[in-house]
Short mmCIF file of C-alpha atoms in Angstrom, two decimals:
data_model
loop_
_atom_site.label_atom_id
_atom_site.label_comp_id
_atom_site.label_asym_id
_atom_site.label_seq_id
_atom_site.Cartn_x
_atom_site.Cartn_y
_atom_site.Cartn_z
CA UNK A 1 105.01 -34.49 -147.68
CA UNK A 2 107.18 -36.45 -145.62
CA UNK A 3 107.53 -40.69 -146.18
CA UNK A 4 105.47 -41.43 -142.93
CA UNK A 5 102.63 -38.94 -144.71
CA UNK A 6 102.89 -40.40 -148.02
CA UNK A 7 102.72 -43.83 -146.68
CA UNK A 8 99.74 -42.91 -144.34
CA UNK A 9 97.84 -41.77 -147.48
CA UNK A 10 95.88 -45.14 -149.37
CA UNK A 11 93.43 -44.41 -152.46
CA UNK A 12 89.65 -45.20 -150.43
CA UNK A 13 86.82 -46.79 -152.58
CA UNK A 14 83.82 -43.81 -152.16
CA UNK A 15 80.91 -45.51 -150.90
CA UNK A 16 78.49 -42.61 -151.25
CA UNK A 17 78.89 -42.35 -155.10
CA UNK A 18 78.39 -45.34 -156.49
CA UNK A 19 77.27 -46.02 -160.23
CA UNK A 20 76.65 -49.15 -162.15
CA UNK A 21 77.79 -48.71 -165.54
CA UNK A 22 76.02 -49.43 -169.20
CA UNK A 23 78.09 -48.99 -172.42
CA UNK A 24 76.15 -48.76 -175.67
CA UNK A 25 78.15 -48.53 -178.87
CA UNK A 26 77.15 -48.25 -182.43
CA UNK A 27 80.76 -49.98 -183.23
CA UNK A 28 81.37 -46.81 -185.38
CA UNK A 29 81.58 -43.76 -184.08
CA UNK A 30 81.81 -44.40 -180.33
CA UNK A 31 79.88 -44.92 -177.29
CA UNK A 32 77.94 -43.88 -174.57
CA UNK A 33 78.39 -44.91 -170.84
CA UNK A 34 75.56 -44.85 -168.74
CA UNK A 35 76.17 -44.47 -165.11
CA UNK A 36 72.73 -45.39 -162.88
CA UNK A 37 73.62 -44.26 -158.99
CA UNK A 38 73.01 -46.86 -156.59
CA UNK A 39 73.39 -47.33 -152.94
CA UNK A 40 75.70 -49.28 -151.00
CA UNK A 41 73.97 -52.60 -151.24
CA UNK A 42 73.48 -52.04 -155.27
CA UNK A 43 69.75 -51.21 -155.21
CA UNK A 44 69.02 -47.98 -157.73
CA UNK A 45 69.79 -44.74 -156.03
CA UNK A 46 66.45 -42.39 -157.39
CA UNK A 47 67.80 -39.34 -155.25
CA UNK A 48 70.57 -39.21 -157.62
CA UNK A 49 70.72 -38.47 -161.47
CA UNK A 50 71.82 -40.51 -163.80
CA UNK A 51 75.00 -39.64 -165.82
CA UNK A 52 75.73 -39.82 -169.56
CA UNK A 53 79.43 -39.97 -171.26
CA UNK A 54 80.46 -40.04 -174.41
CA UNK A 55 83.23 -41.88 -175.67
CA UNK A 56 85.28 -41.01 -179.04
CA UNK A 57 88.35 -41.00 -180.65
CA UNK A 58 90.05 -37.87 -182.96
CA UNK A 59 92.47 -38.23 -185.13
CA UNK A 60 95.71 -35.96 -184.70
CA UNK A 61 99.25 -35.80 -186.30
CA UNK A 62 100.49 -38.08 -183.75
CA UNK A 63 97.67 -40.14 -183.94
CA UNK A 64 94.32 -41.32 -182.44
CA UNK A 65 93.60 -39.92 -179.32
CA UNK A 66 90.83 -40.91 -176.79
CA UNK A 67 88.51 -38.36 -176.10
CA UNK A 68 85.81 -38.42 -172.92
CA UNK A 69 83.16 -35.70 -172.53
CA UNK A 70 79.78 -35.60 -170.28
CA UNK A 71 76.71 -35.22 -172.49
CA UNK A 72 73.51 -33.65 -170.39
CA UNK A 73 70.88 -36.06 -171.35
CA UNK A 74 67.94 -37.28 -169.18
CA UNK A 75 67.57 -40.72 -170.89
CA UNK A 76 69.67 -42.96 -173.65
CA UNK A 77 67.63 -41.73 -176.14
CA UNK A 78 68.66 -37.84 -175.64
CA UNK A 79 72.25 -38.86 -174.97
CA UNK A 80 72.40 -40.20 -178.56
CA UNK A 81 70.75 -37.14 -179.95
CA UNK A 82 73.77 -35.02 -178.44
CA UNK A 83 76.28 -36.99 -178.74
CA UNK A 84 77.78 -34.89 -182.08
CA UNK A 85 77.07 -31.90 -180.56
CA UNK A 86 78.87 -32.65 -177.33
CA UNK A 87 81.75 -34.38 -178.81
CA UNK A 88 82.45 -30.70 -180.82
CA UNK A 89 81.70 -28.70 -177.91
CA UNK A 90 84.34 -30.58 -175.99
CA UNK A 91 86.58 -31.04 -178.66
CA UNK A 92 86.46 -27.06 -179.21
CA UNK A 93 87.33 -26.47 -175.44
CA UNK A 94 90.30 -28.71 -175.34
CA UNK A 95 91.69 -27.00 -178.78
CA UNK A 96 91.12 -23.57 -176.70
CA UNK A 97 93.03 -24.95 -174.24
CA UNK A 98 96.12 -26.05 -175.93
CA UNK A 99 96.06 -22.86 -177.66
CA UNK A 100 96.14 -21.10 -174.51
CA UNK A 101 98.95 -23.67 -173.13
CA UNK A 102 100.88 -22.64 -176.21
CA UNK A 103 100.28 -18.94 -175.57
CA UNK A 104 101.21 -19.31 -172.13
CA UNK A 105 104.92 -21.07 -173.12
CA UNK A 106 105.51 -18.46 -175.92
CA UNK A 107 105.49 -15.34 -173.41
CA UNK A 108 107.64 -16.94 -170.84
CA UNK A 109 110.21 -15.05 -169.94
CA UNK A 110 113.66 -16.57 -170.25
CA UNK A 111 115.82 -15.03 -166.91
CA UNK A 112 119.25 -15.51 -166.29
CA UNK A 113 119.83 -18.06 -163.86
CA UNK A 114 116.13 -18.93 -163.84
CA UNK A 115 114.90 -22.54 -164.96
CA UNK A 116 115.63 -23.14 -168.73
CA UNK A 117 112.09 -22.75 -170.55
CA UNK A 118 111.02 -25.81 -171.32
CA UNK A 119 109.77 -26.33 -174.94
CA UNK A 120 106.25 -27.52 -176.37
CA UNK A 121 105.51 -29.12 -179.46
CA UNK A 122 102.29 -28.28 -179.78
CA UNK A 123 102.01 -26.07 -182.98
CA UNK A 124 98.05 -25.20 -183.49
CA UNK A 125 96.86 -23.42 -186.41
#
């Protein structure tokens, strides 16, 4: 991408997928964001659903990290049924992934002349 390209390019606010946003917490364990669509002039949007996402933290070697996941819910109520159940489904996927990042940078071939291979300290067990 040339300057005059990257300078042409701005971030623009998408009008057609607006949400007004809830957050209920239980102070504990996390929380769940609500996200109710509404139209342009901020009246409720009924031809869209609305969206439910949990909010967590895990704890790792390094630390607490953040963790964001959608939980399929129809109302607040089912949202904090599955929130557990989402949290470890997501939780499980991102472990599969790193694993599979991991994998990945093991069987890299190192080739002479080729781009030193770049190390990961991500050790899964």
């Amino acid at each position: 991408m040339t300057d005059s390209e990257e300078k042409g390019k701005k971030a623009k606010f998408n009008q057609q997928n607006l949400h007004r946003e809830e957050v209920f917490t239980d102070l504990t364990v996390g929380g769940i964001r609500r996200l109710s669509p509404v139209k342009q002039n901020g009246e409720p949007d009924k031809t869209r659903p609305i969206l439910f996402v949990g909010q967590s933290q895990i704890y790792t070697q390094q630390g607490p990290m953040p963790v964001q996941f959608p939980i399929d819910a129809k109302n607040l109520q089912q949202a904090m049924d599955k929130f557990s159940e989402a949290m470890e489904e997501f939780v499980a996927h991102l472990v599969e992934q790193a694993k599979e990042m991991q994998r990945q940078e093991q069987s890299r071939l190192i080739v002479p002349g080729g781009p030193a291979a770049g190390g990961s300290n991500i050790i899964l067990k």
